[in-house]
Short mmCIF file of C-alpha atoms in Angstrom, two decimals:
data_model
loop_
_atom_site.label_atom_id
_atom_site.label_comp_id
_atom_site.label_asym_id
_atom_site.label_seq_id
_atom_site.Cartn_x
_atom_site.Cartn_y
_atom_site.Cartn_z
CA UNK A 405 0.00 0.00 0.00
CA UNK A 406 2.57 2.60 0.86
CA UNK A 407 4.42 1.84 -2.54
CA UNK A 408 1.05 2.30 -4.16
CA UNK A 409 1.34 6.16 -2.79
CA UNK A 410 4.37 6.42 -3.01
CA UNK A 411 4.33 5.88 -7.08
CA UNK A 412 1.17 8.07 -7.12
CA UNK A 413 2.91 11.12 -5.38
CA UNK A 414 5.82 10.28 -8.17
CA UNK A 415 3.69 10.69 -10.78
CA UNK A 416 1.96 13.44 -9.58
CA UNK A 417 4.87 15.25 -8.88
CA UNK A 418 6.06 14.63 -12.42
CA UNK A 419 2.98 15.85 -13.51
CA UNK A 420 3.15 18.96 -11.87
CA UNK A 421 6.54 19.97 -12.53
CA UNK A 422 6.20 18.92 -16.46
CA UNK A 423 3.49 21.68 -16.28
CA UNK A 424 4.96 24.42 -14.54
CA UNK A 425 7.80 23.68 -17.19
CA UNK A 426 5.33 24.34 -20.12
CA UNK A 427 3.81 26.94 -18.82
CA UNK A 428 7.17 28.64 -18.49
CA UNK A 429 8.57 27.82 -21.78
CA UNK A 430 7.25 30.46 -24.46
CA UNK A 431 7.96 33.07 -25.81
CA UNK A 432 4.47 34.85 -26.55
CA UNK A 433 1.21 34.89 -25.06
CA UNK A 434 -1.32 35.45 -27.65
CA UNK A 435 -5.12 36.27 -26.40
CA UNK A 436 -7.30 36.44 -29.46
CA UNK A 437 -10.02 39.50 -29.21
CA UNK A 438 -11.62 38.89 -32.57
CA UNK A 439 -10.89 36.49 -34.72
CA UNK A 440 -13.30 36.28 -37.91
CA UNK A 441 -13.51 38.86 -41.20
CA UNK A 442 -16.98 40.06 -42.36
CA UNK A 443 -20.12 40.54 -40.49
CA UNK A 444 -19.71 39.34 -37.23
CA UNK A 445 -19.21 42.70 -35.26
CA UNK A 446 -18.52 40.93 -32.02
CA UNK A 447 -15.85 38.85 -32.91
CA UNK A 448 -13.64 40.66 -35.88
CA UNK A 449 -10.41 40.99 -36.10
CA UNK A 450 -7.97 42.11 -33.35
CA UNK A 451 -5.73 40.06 -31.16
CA UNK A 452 -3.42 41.07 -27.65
CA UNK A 453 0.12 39.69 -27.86
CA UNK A 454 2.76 40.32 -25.24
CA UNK A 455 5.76 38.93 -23.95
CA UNK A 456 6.57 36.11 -21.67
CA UNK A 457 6.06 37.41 -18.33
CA UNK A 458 4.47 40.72 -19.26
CA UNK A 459 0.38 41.71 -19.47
CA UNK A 460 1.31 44.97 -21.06
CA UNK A 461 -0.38 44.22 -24.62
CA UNK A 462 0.12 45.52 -28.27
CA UNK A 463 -3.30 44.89 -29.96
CA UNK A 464 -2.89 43.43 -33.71
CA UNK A 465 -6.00 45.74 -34.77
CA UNK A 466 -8.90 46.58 -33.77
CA UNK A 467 -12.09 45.39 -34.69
CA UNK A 468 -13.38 43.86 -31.70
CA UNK A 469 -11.93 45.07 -27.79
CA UNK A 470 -15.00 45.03 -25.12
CA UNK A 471 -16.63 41.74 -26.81
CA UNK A 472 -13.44 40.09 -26.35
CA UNK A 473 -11.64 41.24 -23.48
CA UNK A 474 -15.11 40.03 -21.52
CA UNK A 475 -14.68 36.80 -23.80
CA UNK A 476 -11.09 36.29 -22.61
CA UNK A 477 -12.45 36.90 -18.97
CA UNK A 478 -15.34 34.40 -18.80
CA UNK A 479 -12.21 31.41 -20.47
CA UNK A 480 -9.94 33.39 -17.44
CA UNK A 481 -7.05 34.25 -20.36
CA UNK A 482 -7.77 37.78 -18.15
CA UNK A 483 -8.49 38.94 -15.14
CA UNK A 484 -10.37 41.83 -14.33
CA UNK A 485 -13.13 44.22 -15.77
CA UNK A 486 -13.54 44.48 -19.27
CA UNK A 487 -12.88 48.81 -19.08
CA UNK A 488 -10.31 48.73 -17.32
CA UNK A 489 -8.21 46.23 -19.21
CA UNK A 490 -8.64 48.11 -22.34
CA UNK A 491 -7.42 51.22 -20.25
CA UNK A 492 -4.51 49.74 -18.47
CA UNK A 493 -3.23 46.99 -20.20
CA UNK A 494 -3.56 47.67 -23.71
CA UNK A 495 -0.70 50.11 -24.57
CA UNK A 496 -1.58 50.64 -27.64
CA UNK A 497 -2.65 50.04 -30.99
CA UNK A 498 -1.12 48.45 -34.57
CA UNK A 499 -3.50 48.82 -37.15
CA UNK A 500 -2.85 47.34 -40.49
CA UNK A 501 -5.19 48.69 -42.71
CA UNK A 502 -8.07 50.83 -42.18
CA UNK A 503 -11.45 48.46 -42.88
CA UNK A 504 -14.06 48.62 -40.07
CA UNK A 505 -13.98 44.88 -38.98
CA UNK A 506 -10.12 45.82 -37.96
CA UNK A 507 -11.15 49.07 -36.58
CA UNK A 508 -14.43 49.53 -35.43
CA UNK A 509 -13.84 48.35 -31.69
CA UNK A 510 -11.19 50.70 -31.60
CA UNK A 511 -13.54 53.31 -32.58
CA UNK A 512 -16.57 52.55 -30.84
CA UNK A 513 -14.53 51.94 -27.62
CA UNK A 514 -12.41 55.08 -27.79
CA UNK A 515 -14.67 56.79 -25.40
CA UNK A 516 -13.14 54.86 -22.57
CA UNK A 517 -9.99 54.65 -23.44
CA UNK A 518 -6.94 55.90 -22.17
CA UNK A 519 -4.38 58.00 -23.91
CA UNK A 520 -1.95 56.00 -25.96
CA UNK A 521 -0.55 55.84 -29.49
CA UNK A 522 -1.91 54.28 -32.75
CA UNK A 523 0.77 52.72 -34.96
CA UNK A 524 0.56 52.29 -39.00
CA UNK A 525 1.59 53.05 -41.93
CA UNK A 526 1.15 56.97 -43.12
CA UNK A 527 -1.98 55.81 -45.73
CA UNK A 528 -3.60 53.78 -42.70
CA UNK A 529 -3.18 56.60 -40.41
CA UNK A 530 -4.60 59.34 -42.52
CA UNK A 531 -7.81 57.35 -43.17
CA UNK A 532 -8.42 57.14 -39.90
CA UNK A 533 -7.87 60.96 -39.45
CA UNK A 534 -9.92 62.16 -41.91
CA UNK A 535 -12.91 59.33 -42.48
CA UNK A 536 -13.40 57.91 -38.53
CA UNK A 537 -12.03 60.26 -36.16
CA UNK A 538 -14.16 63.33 -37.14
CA UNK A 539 -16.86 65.30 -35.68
CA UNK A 540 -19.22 64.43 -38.30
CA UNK A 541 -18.44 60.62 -37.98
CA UNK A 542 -17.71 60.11 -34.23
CA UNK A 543 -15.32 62.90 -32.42
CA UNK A 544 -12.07 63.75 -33.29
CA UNK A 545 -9.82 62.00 -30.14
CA UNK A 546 -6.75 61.99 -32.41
CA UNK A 547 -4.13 64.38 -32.44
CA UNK A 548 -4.21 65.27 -35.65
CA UNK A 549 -7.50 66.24 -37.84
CA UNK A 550 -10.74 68.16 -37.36
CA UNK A 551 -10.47 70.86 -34.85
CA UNK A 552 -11.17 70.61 -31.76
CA UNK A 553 -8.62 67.47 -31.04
CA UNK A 554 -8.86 65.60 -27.91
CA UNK A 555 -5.59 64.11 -28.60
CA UNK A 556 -6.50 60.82 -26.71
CA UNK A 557 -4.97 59.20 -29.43
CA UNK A 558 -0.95 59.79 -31.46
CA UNK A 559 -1.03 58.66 -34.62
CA UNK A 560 2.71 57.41 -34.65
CA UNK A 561 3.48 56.55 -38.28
CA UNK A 562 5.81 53.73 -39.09
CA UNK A 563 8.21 53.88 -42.29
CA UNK A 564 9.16 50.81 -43.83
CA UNK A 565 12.78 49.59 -43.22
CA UNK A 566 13.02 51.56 -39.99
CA UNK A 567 12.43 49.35 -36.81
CA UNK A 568 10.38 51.28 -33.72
CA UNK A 569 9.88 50.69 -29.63
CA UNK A 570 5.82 50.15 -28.60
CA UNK A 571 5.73 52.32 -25.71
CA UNK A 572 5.39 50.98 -22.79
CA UNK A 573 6.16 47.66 -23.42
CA UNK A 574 9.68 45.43 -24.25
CA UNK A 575 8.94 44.98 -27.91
CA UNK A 576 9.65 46.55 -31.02
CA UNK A 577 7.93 46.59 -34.43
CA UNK A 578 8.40 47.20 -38.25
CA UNK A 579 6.00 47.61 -40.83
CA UNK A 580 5.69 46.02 -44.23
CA UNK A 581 3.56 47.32 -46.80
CA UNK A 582 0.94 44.28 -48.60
CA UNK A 583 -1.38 44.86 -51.20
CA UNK A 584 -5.04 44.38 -50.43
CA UNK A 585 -6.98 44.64 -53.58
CA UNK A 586 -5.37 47.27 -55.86
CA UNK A 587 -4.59 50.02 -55.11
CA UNK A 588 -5.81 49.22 -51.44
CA UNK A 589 -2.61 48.59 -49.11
CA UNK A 590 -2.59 46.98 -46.35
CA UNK A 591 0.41 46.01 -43.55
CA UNK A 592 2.23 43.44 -42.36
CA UNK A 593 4.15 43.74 -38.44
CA UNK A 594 7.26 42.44 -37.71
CA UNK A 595 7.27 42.32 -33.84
CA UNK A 596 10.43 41.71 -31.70
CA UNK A 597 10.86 41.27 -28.34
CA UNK A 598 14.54 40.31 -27.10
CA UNK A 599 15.59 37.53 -30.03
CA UNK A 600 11.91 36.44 -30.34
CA UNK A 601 9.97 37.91 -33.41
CA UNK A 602 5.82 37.33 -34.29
CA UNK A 603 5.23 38.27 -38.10
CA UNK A 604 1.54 39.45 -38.16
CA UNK A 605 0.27 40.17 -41.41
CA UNK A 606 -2.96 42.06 -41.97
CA UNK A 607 -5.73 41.10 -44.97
CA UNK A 608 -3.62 40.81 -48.14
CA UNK A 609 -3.87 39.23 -51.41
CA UNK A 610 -1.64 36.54 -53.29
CA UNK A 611 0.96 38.21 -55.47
CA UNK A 612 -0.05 36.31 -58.39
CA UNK A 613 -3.71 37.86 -58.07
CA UNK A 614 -2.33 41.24 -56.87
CA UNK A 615 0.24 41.49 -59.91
CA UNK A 616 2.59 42.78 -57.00
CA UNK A 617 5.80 41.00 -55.08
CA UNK A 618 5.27 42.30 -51.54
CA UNK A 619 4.55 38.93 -50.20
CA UNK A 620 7.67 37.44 -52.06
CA UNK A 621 9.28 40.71 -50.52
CA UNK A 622 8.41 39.93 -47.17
CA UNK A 623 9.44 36.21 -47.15
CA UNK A 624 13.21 37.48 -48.33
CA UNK A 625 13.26 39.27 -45.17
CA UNK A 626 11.91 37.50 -42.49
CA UNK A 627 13.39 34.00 -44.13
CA UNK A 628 16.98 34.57 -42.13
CA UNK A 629 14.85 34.63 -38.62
CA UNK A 630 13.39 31.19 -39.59
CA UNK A 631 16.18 29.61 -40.55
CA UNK A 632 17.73 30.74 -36.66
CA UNK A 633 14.97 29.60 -34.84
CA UNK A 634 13.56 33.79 -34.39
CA UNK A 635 10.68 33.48 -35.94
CA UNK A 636 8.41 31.87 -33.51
CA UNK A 637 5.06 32.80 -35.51
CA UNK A 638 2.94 34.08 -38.68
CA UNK A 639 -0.39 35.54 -38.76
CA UNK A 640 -1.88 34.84 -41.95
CA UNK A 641 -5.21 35.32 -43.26
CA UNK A 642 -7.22 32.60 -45.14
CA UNK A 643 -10.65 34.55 -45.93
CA UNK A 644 -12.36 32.07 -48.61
CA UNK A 645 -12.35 29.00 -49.86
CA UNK A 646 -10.91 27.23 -52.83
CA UNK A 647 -14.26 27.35 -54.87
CA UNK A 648 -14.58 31.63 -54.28
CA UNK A 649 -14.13 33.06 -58.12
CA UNK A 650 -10.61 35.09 -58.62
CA UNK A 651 -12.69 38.53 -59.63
CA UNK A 652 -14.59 38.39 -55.99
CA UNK A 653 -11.64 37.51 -53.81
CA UNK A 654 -11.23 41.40 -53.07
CA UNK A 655 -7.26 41.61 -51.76
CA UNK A 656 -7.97 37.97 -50.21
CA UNK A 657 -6.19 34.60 -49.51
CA UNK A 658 -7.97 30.72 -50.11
CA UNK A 659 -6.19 27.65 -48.75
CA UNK A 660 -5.01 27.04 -52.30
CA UNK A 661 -3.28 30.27 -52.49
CA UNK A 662 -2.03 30.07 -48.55
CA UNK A 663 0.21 27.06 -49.32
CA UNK A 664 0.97 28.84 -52.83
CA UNK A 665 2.28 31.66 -50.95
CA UNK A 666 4.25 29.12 -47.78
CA UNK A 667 5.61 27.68 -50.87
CA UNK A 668 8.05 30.87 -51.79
CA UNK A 669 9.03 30.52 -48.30
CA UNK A 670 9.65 26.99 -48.32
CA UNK A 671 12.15 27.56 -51.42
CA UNK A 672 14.44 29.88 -49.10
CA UNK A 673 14.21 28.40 -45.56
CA UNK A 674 15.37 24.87 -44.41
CA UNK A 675 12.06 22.26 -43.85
CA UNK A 676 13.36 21.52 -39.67
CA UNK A 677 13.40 25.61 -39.10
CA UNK A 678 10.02 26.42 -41.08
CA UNK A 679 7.89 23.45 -39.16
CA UNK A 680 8.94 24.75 -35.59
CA UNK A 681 6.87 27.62 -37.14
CA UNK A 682 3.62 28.53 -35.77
CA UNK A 683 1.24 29.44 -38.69
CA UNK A 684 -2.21 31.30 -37.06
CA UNK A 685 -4.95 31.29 -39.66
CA UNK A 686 -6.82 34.51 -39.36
CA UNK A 687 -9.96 36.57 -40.69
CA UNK A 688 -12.14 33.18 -42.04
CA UNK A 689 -15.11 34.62 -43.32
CA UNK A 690 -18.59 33.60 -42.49
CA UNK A 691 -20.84 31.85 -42.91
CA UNK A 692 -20.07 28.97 -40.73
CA UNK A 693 -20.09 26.63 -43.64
CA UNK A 694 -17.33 28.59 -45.44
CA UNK A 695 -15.67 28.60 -41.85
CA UNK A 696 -15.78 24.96 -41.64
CA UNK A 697 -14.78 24.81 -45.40
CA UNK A 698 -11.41 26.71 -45.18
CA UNK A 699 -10.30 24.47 -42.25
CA UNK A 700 -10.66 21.18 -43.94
CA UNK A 701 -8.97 22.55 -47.15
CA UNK A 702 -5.90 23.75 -45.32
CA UNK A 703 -5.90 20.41 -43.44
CA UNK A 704 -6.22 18.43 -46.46
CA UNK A 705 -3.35 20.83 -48.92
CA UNK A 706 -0.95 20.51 -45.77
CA UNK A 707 1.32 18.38 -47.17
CA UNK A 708 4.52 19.88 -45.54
CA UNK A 709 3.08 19.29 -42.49
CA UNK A 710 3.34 23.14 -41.15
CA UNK A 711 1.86 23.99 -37.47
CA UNK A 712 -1.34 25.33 -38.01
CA UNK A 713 -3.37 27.09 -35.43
CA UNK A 714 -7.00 27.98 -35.77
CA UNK A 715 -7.38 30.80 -32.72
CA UNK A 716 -10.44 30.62 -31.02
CA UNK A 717 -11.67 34.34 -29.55
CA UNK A 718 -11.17 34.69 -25.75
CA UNK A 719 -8.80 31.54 -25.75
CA UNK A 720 -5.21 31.86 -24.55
CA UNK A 721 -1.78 30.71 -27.05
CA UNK A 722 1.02 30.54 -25.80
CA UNK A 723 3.89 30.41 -28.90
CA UNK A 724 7.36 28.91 -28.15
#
């Protein structure tokens, strides 16, 4: 009988400590705000992402904040009320292209928000100085714009090739320019904290649709940080499926053109480095059906065998 416990307690103790370990060993924490394109207005685009050991977020858009946070508080991925983490833990805001399911919640939340900056490229920015944040639309809390400003809100614009510190937090970030439908533009964000980078890239078309190389572009750069191990993870979006027509894909991916695009990338990184990476499909549209759809197709095309993650709003990742 006393071996009996005695193995138990071993086991249990094994168990324990092989979860602390796992708990401790990542690099990211990842809490999903929004996590579907279209019509869904309580669950659209926008995801928190810090750093091992920190709760002072960087929010990947925009498009859903209240909705979520209280979805990440009822599956405890925070604690706290809903307000108040928007105020005090998000420190501010990378927006990659200006379409209301990656803004609105930024927008319709600004209210009760704190003072921080909004990060993006110069053609994001102005958009949302001179279409959202106006007296006619909402108010002006930018600092730039429509007079009077409230100057909640710095627009903080990002130049390509130039890497920049997120305020009040340990990472950096620098900005890629995609194409999103011509002559749309959209953005993708390298992110870097210590040696540990995130590659989030917003809605963007497949260059062979777009006519453009900004994908291919991208890939040349961040290829060197898989190959080291840097690279921990890539947001990438996967909006319809196979069957939606080339002329009504609007600046989109399908899981046919996903692996086309993984495929560049597979030419200039080594197979052991580019599986360690964490691929996060974002921005499936609705309905459910096409939902459903997408995720079989990129289950069935994944040959290579890449990591992929399908983020559920609310729901903690951690990425090692």
């Amino acid at each position: 009988m006393l071996k009996k416990i005695c193995l138990i307690l071993m086991i249990s103790s094994t168990y324990f400590i092989n979860a602390r370990s796992q708990q401790r060993d990542y690099a990211f924490k990842i809490i999903p705000l929004g996590v579907k394109g279209g019509d869904d207005e309580s669950n659209l685009s926008s995801y928190l992402l810090a750093p091992k050991g920190s709760n002072s977020f960087i929010c990947l858009d925009a498009g859903t904040i209240n909705a979520g946070i209280q979805k990440a508080i009822d599956q405890k991925a925070l604690k706290g009320v809903s307000e108040e983490i928007q105020r005090r833990q998000i420190k501010g805001y990378l927006i990659s292209h200006a379409h209301l399911d990656h803004v609105a919640g930024l927008i319709i939340n600004s209210p009760a928000d704190t003072s921080k900056n909004i990060y993006g490229l110069s053609s994001v920015l102005n958009i949302l100085r001179d279409k959202y944040f106006t007296w006619d639309a909402w108010a002006n809390f930018g600092n730039e714009g429509e007079k009077p400003q409230l100057k909640k809100y710095t627009y903080t614009t990002l130049e390509e090739e130039f890497s920049y510190p997120l305020a009040e937090t340990e990472m950096r970030v620098r900005a890629f320019e995609l194409s999103h439908g011509k002559p749309y533009k959209s953005t993708a964000f390298l992110i870097q904290a210590k040696d540990n980078y995130v590659l989030y890239l917003g809605d963007t078309g497949a260059d062979e649709i777009e006519k453009s190389d900004k994908l291919s572009e991208l890939w040349q750069e961040v290829a060197p940080l898989i190959n080291t191990g840097n690279l921990k993870a890539i947001f990438m979006e996967v909006s319809f499926p196979n069957e939606q027509p080339v002329n009504q894909l609007f600046g989109h991916l399908t899981p046919q053109l996903f692996f086309s695009e993984l495929a560049k990338l597979q030419n200039i990184t080594t197979p052991e480095a580019l599986k360690k990476v964490s691929f996060i499909v974002t921005h499936r549209k609705p309905p459910v059906k096409n939902m459903l759809t997408i995720k079989q197709q990129l289950r069935v095309l994944n040959a290579p065998g890449f990591k992929l993650i399908f983020p559920n709003q609310g729901k903690l990742l951690t990425i090692n």
